[in-house]
mmCIF file of C-alpha atoms and ligand atoms in Angstrom:
data_model
loop_
_atom_site.group_PDB
_atom_site.id
_atom_site.type_symbol
_atom_site.label_atom_id
_atom_site.label_comp_id
_atom_site.label_asym_id
_atom_site.label_seq_id
_atom_site.Cartn_x
_atom_site.Cartn_y
_atom_site.Cartn_z
ATOM 1 C CA UNK A 245 -98.729 -92.393 -40.120
ATOM 2 C CA UNK A 246 -99.420 -94.464 -43.447
ATOM 3 C CA UNK A 247 -95.794 -93.611 -45.493
ATOM 4 C CA UNK A 248 -95.915 -93.483 -48.813
ATOM 5 C CA UNK A 249 -99.709 -92.775 -49.362
ATOM 6 C CA UNK A 250 -101.310 -90.091 -50.180
ATOM 7 C CA UNK A 251 -101.913 -87.441 -47.072
ATOM 8 C CA UNK A 252 -104.575 -84.903 -47.430
ATOM 9 C CA UNK A 253 -104.155 -82.071 -45.488
ATOM 10 C CA UNK A 254 -107.782 -81.129 -44.030
ATOM 11 C CA UNK A 255 -109.122 -79.595 -46.790
ATOM 12 C CA UNK A 256 -109.059 -83.350 -48.247
ATOM 13 C CA UNK A 257 -105.841 -82.398 -50.861
ATOM 14 C CA UNK A 258 -102.556 -84.027 -50.558
ATOM 15 C CA UNK A 259 -100.168 -81.938 -48.585
ATOM 16 C CA UNK A 260 -97.857 -79.877 -51.070
ATOM 17 C CA UNK A 261 -94.489 -79.213 -48.679
ATOM 18 C CA UNK A 262 -91.573 -81.551 -50.235
ATOM 19 C CA UNK A 263 -88.031 -81.449 -49.248
ATOM 20 C CA UNK A 264 -89.808 -80.036 -46.040
ATOM 21 C CA UNK A 265 -88.515 -79.498 -42.274
ATOM 22 C CA UNK A 266 -91.026 -78.963 -39.171
ATOM 23 C CA UNK A 267 -90.616 -75.827 -36.961
ATOM 24 C CA UNK A 268 -92.770 -76.449 -32.926
ATOM 25 C CA UNK A 269 -93.572 -73.032 -31.857
ATOM 26 C CA UNK A 270 -95.665 -72.455 -28.596
ATOM 27 C CA UNK A 271 -97.641 -75.914 -29.160
ATOM 28 C CA UNK A 272 -98.214 -75.825 -32.573
ATOM 29 C CA UNK A 273 -95.988 -77.526 -35.450
ATOM 30 C CA UNK A 274 -95.223 -75.627 -39.060
ATOM 31 C CA UNK A 275 -94.264 -77.883 -41.283
ATOM 32 C CA UNK A 276 -92.724 -75.920 -45.050
ATOM 33 C CA UNK A 277 -91.807 -77.693 -48.029
ATOM 34 C CA UNK A 278 -91.384 -76.934 -51.586
ATOM 35 C CA UNK A 279 -94.812 -76.053 -53.016
ATOM 36 C CA UNK A 280 -94.886 -78.422 -56.406
ATOM 37 C CA UNK A 281 -96.666 -78.412 -58.871
ATOM 38 C CA UNK A 282 -98.042 -81.554 -62.010
ATOM 39 C CA UNK A 283 -95.568 -82.539 -64.706
ATOM 40 C CA UNK A 284 -91.914 -82.241 -64.546
ATOM 41 C CA UNK A 285 -91.816 -78.274 -64.608
ATOM 42 C CA UNK A 286 -92.925 -78.509 -60.980
ATOM 43 C CA UNK A 287 -89.670 -79.162 -59.838
ATOM 44 C CA UNK A 288 -88.600 -75.636 -60.046
ATOM 45 C CA UNK A 289 -90.569 -73.052 -58.567
ATOM 46 C CA UNK A 290 -93.557 -72.373 -59.843
ATOM 47 C CA UNK A 291 -95.094 -70.782 -56.281
ATOM 48 C CA UNK A 292 -93.652 -70.770 -53.233
ATOM 49 C CA UNK A 293 -92.189 -72.596 -50.195
ATOM 50 C CA UNK A 294 -95.732 -73.615 -48.602
ATOM 51 C CA UNK A 295 -96.304 -74.010 -44.953
ATOM 52 C CA UNK A 296 -98.785 -75.960 -42.848
ATOM 53 C CA UNK A 297 -99.316 -76.398 -39.481
ATOM 54 C CA UNK A 298 -100.930 -78.858 -37.247
ATOM 55 C CA UNK A 299 -101.109 -79.397 -33.213
ATOM 56 C CA UNK A 300 -100.787 -83.462 -33.288
ATOM 57 C CA UNK A 301 -98.386 -84.260 -36.108
ATOM 58 C CA UNK A 302 -101.910 -86.317 -38.473
ATOM 59 C CA UNK A 303 -103.919 -83.345 -39.093
ATOM 60 C CA UNK A 304 -102.410 -80.597 -41.282
ATOM 61 C CA UNK A 305 -103.759 -77.810 -42.154
ATOM 62 C CA UNK A 306 -103.012 -75.395 -45.253
ATOM 63 C CA UNK A 307 -101.660 -72.447 -44.132
ATOM 64 C CA UNK A 308 -100.816 -70.894 -48.167
ATOM 65 C CA UNK A 309 -97.723 -70.022 -49.142
ATOM 66 C CA UNK A 310 -95.325 -68.714 -46.777
ATOM 67 C CA UNK A 311 -92.144 -67.117 -49.383
ATOM 68 C CA UNK A 312 -93.918 -66.331 -53.320
ATOM 69 C CA UNK A 313 -91.797 -66.588 -56.110
ATOM 70 C CA UNK A 314 -91.530 -63.231 -57.579
ATOM 71 C CA UNK A 315 -92.849 -62.445 -61.060
ATOM 72 C CA UNK A 316 -90.626 -59.903 -61.273
ATOM 73 C CA UNK A 317 -88.334 -60.607 -64.120
ATOM 74 C CA UNK A 318 -84.500 -60.771 -62.783
ATOM 75 C CA UNK A 319 -85.286 -60.892 -59.070
ATOM 76 C CA UNK A 320 -83.304 -63.614 -57.239
ATOM 77 C CA UNK A 321 -86.457 -65.673 -56.721
ATOM 78 C CA UNK A 322 -88.703 -65.437 -60.377
ATOM 79 C CA UNK A 323 -90.684 -67.539 -60.784
ATOM 80 C CA UNK A 324 -89.250 -70.666 -62.397
ATOM 81 C CA UNK A 325 -86.176 -70.753 -60.205
ATOM 82 C CA UNK A 326 -85.224 -73.677 -57.884
ATOM 83 C CA UNK A 327 -85.941 -73.019 -54.161
ATOM 84 C CA UNK A 328 -85.711 -76.285 -52.406
ATOM 85 C CA UNK A 329 -85.157 -77.678 -48.806
ATOM 86 C CA UNK A 330 -86.329 -74.504 -47.098
ATOM 87 C CA UNK A 331 -85.922 -74.855 -42.914
ATOM 88 C CA UNK A 332 -86.872 -72.223 -40.599
ATOM 89 C CA UNK A 333 -85.878 -71.930 -37.078
ATOM 90 C CA UNK A 334 -86.939 -69.146 -34.461
ATOM 91 C CA UNK A 335 -84.033 -66.247 -33.193
ATOM 92 C CA UNK A 336 -85.144 -66.126 -29.102
ATOM 93 C CA UNK A 337 -82.618 -63.012 -29.422
ATOM 94 C CA UNK A 338 -84.598 -60.741 -32.569
ATOM 95 C CA UNK A 339 -88.582 -62.566 -32.077
ATOM 96 C CA UNK A 340 -88.025 -63.449 -35.660
ATOM 97 C CA UNK A 341 -88.439 -66.326 -37.608
ATOM 98 C CA UNK A 342 -85.534 -67.103 -39.757
ATOM 99 C CA UNK A 343 -85.865 -69.136 -43.667
ATOM 100 C CA UNK A 344 -82.855 -70.400 -45.636
ATOM 101 C CA UNK A 345 -83.278 -72.562 -48.513
ATOM 102 C CA UNK A 346 -80.902 -73.720 -51.456
ATOM 103 C CA UNK A 347 -81.142 -70.705 -54.818
ATOM 104 C CA UNK A 348 -80.774 -71.842 -58.050
ATOM 105 C CA UNK A 349 -81.280 -68.670 -59.861
ATOM 106 C CA UNK A 350 -83.680 -69.323 -62.771
ATOM 107 C CA UNK A 351 -82.323 -70.512 -66.106
ATOM 108 C CA UNK A 352 -78.918 -71.650 -64.926
ATOM 109 C CA UNK A 353 -79.788 -74.776 -63.595
ATOM 110 C CA UNK A 354 -77.795 -76.208 -60.580
ATOM 111 C CA UNK A 355 -74.969 -74.148 -61.161
ATOM 112 C CA UNK A 356 -75.711 -71.553 -59.023
ATOM 113 C CA UNK A 357 -75.313 -73.568 -55.847
ATOM 114 C CA UNK A 358 -76.234 -70.236 -53.550
ATOM 115 C CA UNK A 359 -78.649 -70.219 -50.613
ATOM 116 C CA UNK A 360 -80.875 -67.962 -49.277
ATOM 117 C CA UNK A 361 -82.368 -66.472 -46.708
ATOM 118 C CA UNK A 362 -85.587 -64.908 -45.833
ATOM 119 C CA UNK A 363 -87.194 -63.130 -42.841
ATOM 120 C CA UNK A 364 -90.704 -62.675 -40.989
ATOM 121 C CA UNK A 365 -92.101 -61.353 -37.583
ATOM 122 C CA UNK A 366 -94.808 -64.619 -37.853
ATOM 123 C CA UNK A 367 -93.646 -68.379 -38.201
ATOM 124 C CA UNK A 368 -96.675 -68.962 -41.731
ATOM 125 C CA UNK A 369 -95.212 -65.411 -42.913
ATOM 126 C CA UNK A 370 -95.182 -64.392 -45.209
ATOM 127 C CA UNK A 371 -91.577 -64.070 -45.260
ATOM 128 C CA UNK A 372 -89.303 -60.731 -46.413
ATOM 129 C CA UNK A 373 -86.891 -62.701 -48.994
ATOM 130 C CA UNK A 374 -83.981 -60.375 -48.055
ATOM 131 C CA UNK A 375 -80.478 -61.973 -49.984
ATOM 132 C CA UNK A 376 -78.688 -65.334 -51.760
ATOM 133 C CA UNK A 377 -74.918 -66.095 -51.596
ATOM 134 C CA UNK A 378 -72.651 -68.780 -51.934
ATOM 135 C CA UNK A 379 -71.160 -68.573 -48.275
ATOM 136 C CA UNK A 380 -68.308 -68.205 -46.308
ATOM 137 C CA UNK A 381 -66.054 -65.470 -48.815
ATOM 138 C CA UNK A 382 -62.915 -65.509 -48.246
ATOM 139 C CA UNK A 383 -62.974 -67.672 -44.830
ATOM 140 C CA UNK A 384 -61.320 -70.957 -44.179
ATOM 141 C CA UNK A 385 -62.175 -73.975 -42.767
ATOM 142 C CA UNK A 386 -61.832 -74.520 -38.888
ATOM 143 C CA UNK A 387 -60.164 -77.824 -39.863
ATOM 144 C CA UNK A 388 -58.264 -76.540 -43.077
ATOM 145 C CA UNK A 389 -55.155 -78.375 -45.024
ATOM 146 C CA UNK A 390 -52.337 -76.889 -45.567
ATOM 147 C CA UNK A 391 -52.880 -78.025 -49.053
ATOM 148 C CA UNK A 392 -55.683 -75.996 -49.450
ATOM 149 C CA UNK A 393 -54.141 -72.536 -49.154
ATOM 150 C CA UNK A 394 -51.576 -73.631 -51.860
ATOM 151 C CA UNK A 395 -51.472 -70.935 -54.191
ATOM 152 C CA UNK A 396 -50.880 -73.021 -57.460
ATOM 153 C CA UNK A 397 -54.077 -75.743 -56.500
ATOM 154 C CA UNK A 398 -56.487 -72.723 -56.155
ATOM 155 C CA UNK A 399 -55.444 -71.561 -59.322
ATOM 156 C CA UNK A 400 -55.300 -74.820 -61.303
ATOM 157 C CA UNK A 401 -58.826 -75.631 -59.812
ATOM 158 C CA UNK A 402 -60.255 -71.879 -60.839
ATOM 159 C CA UNK A 403 -58.752 -73.004 -64.775
ATOM 160 C CA UNK A 404 -59.987 -76.449 -64.977
ATOM 161 C CA UNK A 405 -63.927 -75.147 -63.994
ATOM 162 C CA UNK A 406 -63.562 -72.146 -65.948
ATOM 163 C CA UNK A 407 -61.840 -74.736 -68.888
ATOM 164 C CA UNK A 408 -65.062 -77.288 -68.525
ATOM 165 C CA UNK A 409 -67.905 -77.579 -65.772
ATOM 166 C CA UNK A 410 -68.113 -80.212 -63.148
ATOM 167 C CA UNK A 411 -70.258 -82.643 -62.679
ATOM 168 C CA UNK A 412 -72.576 -82.430 -59.029
ATOM 169 C CA UNK A 413 -72.803 -86.653 -59.345
ATOM 170 C CA UNK A 414 -69.605 -88.730 -58.169
ATOM 171 C CA UNK A 415 -66.534 -88.975 -59.694
ATOM 172 C CA UNK A 416 -62.632 -88.507 -60.310
ATOM 173 C CA UNK A 417 -62.307 -84.862 -61.586
ATOM 174 C CA UNK A 418 -63.898 -83.604 -58.185
ATOM 175 C CA UNK A 419 -61.693 -85.611 -55.984
ATOM 176 C CA UNK A 420 -58.641 -84.082 -58.228
ATOM 177 C CA UNK A 421 -59.066 -80.057 -57.647
ATOM 178 C CA UNK A 422 -58.611 -77.571 -54.446
ATOM 179 C CA UNK A 423 -62.422 -76.723 -55.306
ATOM 180 C CA UNK A 424 -62.750 -75.859 -51.975
ATOM 181 C CA UNK A 425 -59.980 -73.144 -52.830
ATOM 182 C CA UNK A 426 -60.666 -72.265 -56.095
ATOM 183 C CA UNK A 427 -64.156 -70.999 -54.029
ATOM 184 C CA UNK A 428 -62.587 -69.250 -51.101
ATOM 185 C CA UNK A 429 -62.904 -65.886 -52.777
ATOM 186 C CA UNK A 430 -66.162 -65.846 -54.542
ATOM 187 C CA UNK A 431 -67.579 -68.491 -51.286
ATOM 188 C CA UNK A 432 -68.890 -71.667 -50.941
ATOM 189 C CA UNK A 433 -71.335 -73.783 -52.683
ATOM 190 C CA UNK A 434 -74.664 -74.532 -51.155
ATOM 191 C CA UNK A 435 -76.804 -77.058 -52.404
ATOM 192 C CA UNK A 436 -79.164 -79.320 -50.433
ATOM 193 C CA UNK A 437 -79.390 -78.345 -46.729
ATOM 194 C CA UNK A 438 -80.669 -78.689 -43.678
ATOM 195 C CA UNK A 439 -80.704 -75.809 -40.472
ATOM 196 C CA UNK A 440 -80.001 -77.164 -36.999
ATOM 197 C CA UNK A 441 -80.495 -75.339 -33.804
ATOM 198 C CA UNK A 442 -78.769 -76.521 -30.804
ATOM 199 C CA UNK A 443 -79.703 -76.320 -26.905
ATOM 200 C CA UNK A 444 -77.680 -73.220 -26.629
ATOM 201 C CA UNK A 445 -79.911 -71.208 -29.182
ATOM 202 C CA UNK A 446 -76.241 -71.267 -31.720
ATOM 203 C CA UNK A 447 -77.877 -72.508 -35.295
ATOM 204 C CA UNK A 448 -76.199 -74.017 -37.726
ATOM 205 C CA UNK A 449 -75.843 -74.575 -41.486
ATOM 206 C CA UNK A 450 -75.651 -77.927 -43.258
ATOM 207 C CA UNK A 451 -75.150 -77.867 -46.547
ATOM 208 C CA UNK A 452 -73.581 -79.846 -49.300
ATOM 209 C CA UNK A 453 -70.688 -78.413 -50.840
ATOM 210 C CA UNK A 454 -67.819 -78.072 -53.087
ATOM 211 C CA UNK A 455 -69.934 -79.712 -56.309
ATOM 212 C CA UNK A 456 -71.384 -81.829 -53.795
ATOM 213 C CA UNK A 457 -68.644 -83.733 -53.070
ATOM 214 C CA UNK A 458 -68.538 -82.545 -49.307
ATOM 215 C CA UNK A 459 -71.016 -81.284 -46.820
ATOM 216 C CA UNK A 460 -69.892 -78.047 -44.764
ATOM 217 C CA UNK A 461 -71.073 -77.207 -41.418
ATOM 218 C CA UNK A 462 -71.465 -73.641 -40.842
ATOM 219 C CA UNK A 463 -71.783 -71.557 -37.216
ATOM 220 C CA UNK A 464 -74.604 -68.575 -37.816
ATOM 221 C CA UNK A 465 -74.289 -65.475 -36.425
ATOM 222 C CA UNK A 466 -76.133 -64.597 -33.574
ATOM 223 C CA UNK A 467 -79.804 -63.406 -35.318
ATOM 224 C CA UNK A 468 -79.230 -66.172 -37.770
ATOM 225 C CA UNK A 469 -78.963 -63.867 -40.913
ATOM 226 C CA UNK A 470 -75.767 -64.098 -42.106
ATOM 227 C CA UNK A 471 -72.761 -66.944 -41.445
ATOM 228 C CA UNK A 472 -70.500 -66.494 -39.063
ATOM 229 C CA UNK A 473 -67.076 -67.480 -41.112
ATOM 230 C CA UNK A 474 -66.790 -70.568 -38.322
ATOM 231 C CA UNK A 475 -67.087 -73.171 -40.323
ATOM 232 C CA UNK A 476 -65.802 -77.157 -40.910
ATOM 233 C CA UNK A 477 -65.875 -80.011 -44.064
ATOM 234 C CA UNK A 478 -66.903 -83.130 -42.908
ATOM 235 C CA UNK A 479 -66.885 -86.340 -44.985
ATOM 236 C CA UNK A 480 -65.011 -85.195 -47.950
ATOM 237 C CA UNK A 481 -65.855 -87.010 -51.353
ATOM 238 C CA UNK A 482 -68.628 -88.898 -49.657
ATOM 239 C CA UNK A 483 -71.049 -87.037 -51.596
ATOM 240 C CA UNK A 484 -73.591 -87.427 -49.273
ATOM 241 C CA UNK A 485 -76.755 -85.316 -49.446
ATOM 242 C CA UNK A 486 -80.087 -84.252 -48.132
ATOM 243 C CA UNK A 487 -78.769 -83.789 -44.363
ATOM 244 C CA UNK A 488 -80.467 -83.745 -41.456
ATOM 245 C CA UNK A 489 -79.418 -82.964 -38.460
ATOM 246 C CA UNK A 490 -80.804 -83.979 -34.629
ATOM 247 C CA UNK A 491 -79.632 -84.197 -31.002
ATOM 248 C CA UNK A 492 -80.459 -86.588 -28.766
ATOM 249 C CA UNK A 493 -78.830 -87.153 -25.013
ATOM 250 C CA UNK A 494 -76.286 -85.095 -25.980
ATOM 251 C CA UNK A 495 -74.739 -86.601 -28.744
ATOM 252 C CA UNK A 496 -75.871 -85.228 -32.680
ATOM 253 C CA UNK A 497 -76.379 -87.693 -35.979
ATOM 254 C CA UNK A 498 -76.719 -87.043 -38.863
ATOM 255 C CA UNK A 499 -79.280 -89.035 -41.813
ATOM 256 C CA UNK A 500 -78.254 -88.062 -44.729
ATOM 257 C CA UNK A 501 -78.262 -89.931 -48.655
ATOM 258 C CA UNK A 502 -76.024 -90.112 -51.159
ATOM 259 C CA UNK A 503 -75.755 -88.689 -54.633
ATOM 260 C CA UNK A 504 -78.244 -89.534 -57.168
ATOM 261 C CA UNK A 505 -80.561 -86.713 -58.328
ATOM 262 C CA UNK A 506 -84.111 -88.122 -57.874
ATOM 263 C CA UNK A 507 -83.116 -91.624 -57.980
ATOM 264 C CA UNK A 508 -83.439 -92.867 -54.540
ATOM 265 C CA UNK A 509 -79.696 -94.228 -53.094
ATOM 266 C CA UNK A 510 -78.130 -95.821 -49.481
ATOM 267 C CA UNK A 511 -79.128 -93.339 -46.410
ATOM 268 C CA UNK A 512 -76.288 -92.597 -44.319
ATOM 269 C CA UNK A 513 -75.940 -91.895 -40.787
ATOM 270 C CA UNK A 514 -73.118 -90.453 -38.946
ATOM 271 C CA UNK A 515 -72.533 -89.355 -34.940
ATOM 272 C CA UNK A 516 -70.657 -87.030 -32.676
ATOM 273 C CA UNK A 517 -69.670 -85.525 -30.237
ATOM 274 C CA UNK A 518 -69.522 -82.024 -31.264
ATOM 275 C CA UNK A 519 -71.630 -80.631 -34.167
ATOM 276 C CA UNK A 520 -68.142 -79.639 -35.865
ATOM 277 C CA UNK A 521 -66.716 -83.675 -35.515
ATOM 278 C CA UNK A 522 -65.236 -85.266 -35.567
ATOM 279 C CA UNK A 523 -67.775 -86.869 -37.275
ATOM 280 C CA UNK A 524 -68.375 -90.905 -37.327
ATOM 281 C CA UNK A 525 -70.306 -92.682 -40.090
ATOM 282 C CA UNK A 526 -72.648 -95.559 -38.961
ATOM 283 C CA UNK A 527 -74.173 -97.941 -40.832
ATOM 284 C CA UNK A 528 -76.741 -97.506 -43.113
ATOM 285 C CA UNK A 529 -80.193 -97.365 -40.648
ATOM 286 C CA UNK A 530 -82.664 -98.539 -43.090
ATOM 287 C CA UNK A 531 -84.125 -101.999 -42.113
ATOM 288 C CA UNK A 532 -87.206 -103.563 -43.523
ATOM 289 C CA UNK A 533 -88.986 -103.510 -47.603
ATOM 290 C CA UNK A 534 -91.744 -101.276 -48.364
ATOM 291 C CA UNK A 535 -93.932 -103.291 -49.628
ATOM 292 C CA UNK A 536 -95.409 -100.422 -52.089
ATOM 293 C CA UNK A 537 -92.279 -100.581 -54.120
ATOM 294 C CA UNK A 538 -90.286 -103.551 -52.943
ATOM 295 C CA UNK A 539 -87.994 -101.516 -52.440
ATOM 296 C CA UNK A 540 -85.241 -101.634 -49.008
ATOM 297 C CA UNK A 541 -81.864 -99.915 -47.217
ATOM 298 C CA UNK A 542 -80.140 -99.570 -50.372
ATOM 299 C CA UNK A 543 -82.682 -97.747 -52.081
ATOM 300 C CA UNK A 544 -84.163 -96.120 -48.652
ATOM 301 C CA UNK A 545 -87.416 -98.027 -49.116
ATOM 302 C CA UNK A 546 -87.383 -95.337 -52.063
ATOM 303 C CA UNK A 547 -87.746 -91.911 -50.297
ATOM 304 C CA UNK A 548 -84.328 -89.411 -49.571
ATOM 305 C CA UNK A 549 -84.138 -87.723 -46.037
ATOM 306 C CA UNK A 550 -84.661 -84.284 -45.321
ATOM 307 C CA UNK A 551 -85.368 -83.758 -41.790
ATOM 308 C CA UNK A 552 -85.729 -85.198 -38.149
ATOM 309 C CA UNK A 553 -88.136 -84.307 -36.494
ATOM 310 C CA UNK A 554 -87.808 -84.379 -32.456
ATOM 311 C CA UNK A 555 -91.717 -84.742 -31.149
ATOM 312 C CA UNK A 556 -92.730 -82.447 -28.080
ATOM 313 C CA UNK A 557 -94.001 -83.992 -25.395
ATOM 314 C CA UNK A 558 -92.788 -87.836 -25.745
ATOM 315 C CA UNK A 559 -89.713 -89.612 -24.183
ATOM 316 C CA UNK A 560 -87.378 -90.204 -27.024
ATOM 317 C CA UNK A 561 -89.676 -90.146 -30.098
ATOM 318 C CA UNK A 562 -87.767 -88.510 -33.263
ATOM 319 C CA UNK A 563 -89.292 -88.893 -36.961
ATOM 320 C CA UNK A 564 -86.932 -89.556 -39.457
ATOM 321 C CA UNK A 565 -88.917 -87.863 -42.648
ATOM 322 C CA UNK A 566 -87.901 -88.842 -46.329
ATOM 323 C CA UNK A 567 -89.553 -87.190 -50.029
ATOM 324 C CA UNK A 568 -90.397 -90.405 -52.154
ATOM 325 C CA UNK A 569 -89.867 -87.773 -55.692
ATOM 326 C CA UNK A 570 -91.835 -88.676 -58.503
ATOM 327 C CA UNK A 571 -89.596 -85.967 -60.806
ATOM 328 C CA UNK A 572 -92.261 -86.478 -64.100
ATOM 329 C CA UNK A 573 -95.063 -85.451 -62.236
ATOM 330 C CA UNK A 574 -93.249 -83.527 -59.400
ATOM 331 C CA UNK A 575 -96.828 -82.777 -57.141
ATOM 332 C CA UNK A 576 -97.590 -86.639 -56.609
ATOM 333 C CA UNK A 577 -94.013 -86.910 -54.389
ATOM 334 C CA UNK A 578 -95.037 -88.791 -51.163
ATOM 335 C CA UNK A 579 -94.057 -88.973 -48.154
ATOM 336 C CA UNK A 580 -92.555 -91.107 -45.063
ATOM 337 C CA UNK A 581 -92.474 -90.316 -42.001
ATOM 338 C CA UNK A 582 -90.741 -93.196 -39.962
ATOM 339 C CA UNK A 583 -89.877 -93.469 -35.981
ATOM 340 C CA UNK A 584 -86.192 -93.862 -34.694
ATOM 341 C CA UNK A 585 -85.635 -97.061 -33.213
ATOM 342 C CA UNK A 586 -82.570 -96.389 -31.054
ATOM 343 C CA UNK A 587 -82.708 -99.593 -29.084
ATOM 344 C CA UNK A 588 -81.202 -101.364 -32.160
ATOM 345 C CA UNK A 589 -77.491 -101.074 -31.817
ATOM 346 C CA UNK A 590 -76.543 -103.789 -34.002
ATOM 347 C CA UNK A 591 -74.973 -106.895 -33.420
ATOM 348 C CA UNK A 592 -70.884 -106.192 -32.291
ATOM 349 C CA UNK A 593 -68.745 -104.502 -34.129
ATOM 350 C CA UNK A 594 -71.428 -103.178 -36.000
ATOM 351 C CA UNK A 595 -71.774 -99.273 -36.067
ATOM 352 C CA UNK A 596 -75.147 -98.642 -36.256
ATOM 353 C CA UNK A 597 -76.557 -95.324 -33.896
ATOM 354 C CA UNK A 598 -79.439 -95.710 -34.524
ATOM 355 C CA UNK A 599 -82.639 -97.950 -37.041
ATOM 356 C CA UNK A 600 -85.176 -96.360 -39.396
ATOM 357 C CA UNK A 601 -87.514 -99.723 -39.458
ATOM 358 C CA UNK A 602 -90.361 -100.035 -42.284
ATOM 359 C CA UNK A 603 -92.978 -99.627 -40.722
ATOM 360 C CA UNK A 604 -96.483 -99.872 -43.029
ATOM 361 C CA UNK A 605 -98.509 -97.387 -40.385
ATOM 362 C CA UNK A 606 -97.846 -96.297 -36.998
ATOM 363 C CA UNK A 607 -99.113 -93.752 -34.458
ATOM 364 C CA UNK A 608 -96.982 -91.949 -31.660
ATOM 365 C CA UNK A 609 -97.856 -92.874 -28.830
ATOM 366 C CA UNK A 610 -97.735 -96.524 -29.423
ATOM 367 C CA UNK A 611 -94.267 -96.645 -30.703
ATOM 368 C CA UNK A 612 -93.595 -94.489 -27.510
ATOM 369 C CA UNK A 613 -94.379 -97.267 -25.303
ATOM 370 C CA UNK A 614 -92.944 -100.297 -27.303
ATOM 371 C CA UNK A 615 -89.406 -97.858 -27.736
ATOM 372 C CA UNK A 616 -89.663 -97.264 -24.222
ATOM 373 C CA UNK A 617 -90.294 -101.358 -23.462
ATOM 374 C CA UNK A 618 -87.480 -102.343 -26.351
ATOM 375 C CA UNK A 619 -84.531 -99.824 -24.633
ATOM 376 C CA UNK A 620 -85.500 -100.756 -20.748
ATOM 377 C CA UNK A 621 -84.566 -104.678 -22.966
ATOM 378 C CA UNK A 622 -81.609 -103.220 -24.823
ATOM 379 C CA UNK A 623 -78.108 -104.845 -23.005
HETATM 380 C C1 GAL B 135 -81.142 -84.607 -55.394
HETATM 381 C C2 GAL B 135 -81.373 -83.500 -54.286
HETATM 382 C C3 GAL B 135 -82.840 -82.885 -54.296
HETATM 383 C C4 GAL B 135 -82.515 -82.147 -56.035
HETATM 384 C C5 GAL B 135 -82.227 -83.199 -56.924
HETATM 385 C C6 GAL B 135 -82.143 -82.801 -58.287
HETATM 386 O O1 GAL B 135 -79.903 -85.146 -55.351
HETATM 387 O O2 GAL B 135 -81.151 -84.290 -53.086
HETATM 388 O O3 GAL B 135 -82.802 -82.010 -53.229
HETATM 389 O O4 GAL B 135 -81.950 -81.164 -56.065
HETATM 390 O O5 GAL B 135 -81.005 -83.659 -56.282
HETATM 391 O O6 GAL B 135 -81.697 -83.357 -58.807
#
């Protein structure tokens, strides 16, 4: 892997799967992501969600468009809408591949804050679009506070939203209103997102909600096609985006970013013994400098997290996947794939659950061997 460089697929074309996620199924990895085109218009969905396949994680074959945009005016996924951060999981009970993604309706900017679901009988699709929604309408989170149910504060928040739109970025106004309550009836906002499938088969949708200020972790139904109504709020008013969740030795980890649009910021990390928390925030896992842009931990090497992939058949090898966005020329977005180091827990009093050291170039086999040696030496 050569993080940050052009990454040609097996046809020699730079891989076009941004904000992506990976599904491993019957010996093959499938990489789903946003298909982007040249220029600023490339940030909106002009083509759809792309999919690539690989058996070794280095060589990727273009499998085409898994979910195309619709050319029908008024369709929820009409060309020109925004489809971001697609993730696919396989449902053993139904035999279906289920894709969720962040959807913004055409011409609405980022105001829709919806999540959408599509389904297929095969991993590469084409996926059938089902519907979009703001999840968990009429459901309070498991860790709801009494104040959130207060009728007066709900009314105030609804009025404040009607009077003046809220910013999706860090600001004091979002903190002052009961937005969870305001969205109780219509469903919670859902933007940056990931999916996590636990060992027992239960799957979760993790998304930036409440104008991006607070993450929600929501259980999906058994068929993964809907939200079960069981969810929690985590990291209230920490403005975490770009969530990626993974599990190691029975513990759940979160890798995420702050909220500064396409501009990079410092990565966030957290750990929990149960998916519904309590979650403990850890320190920034990034270490080192990306020599291509001179950016280090404060800017996540110029990247933003999108997924963490546990590598099949290797011991304790997890790949942290980041996008380096190029909003002026979206198709030129790059990928940073870096291995996670669990031997570097930081010093005493240093809450670092894992580290992501910069690497100019690396491969799975060498990393596995060296990491195993480091874990053995670790105190
Ligand atoms: C980022 C987010 C991206 C995209 C972008 C648009 O914060 O992580 O997925 O939505 O904002 O500005």
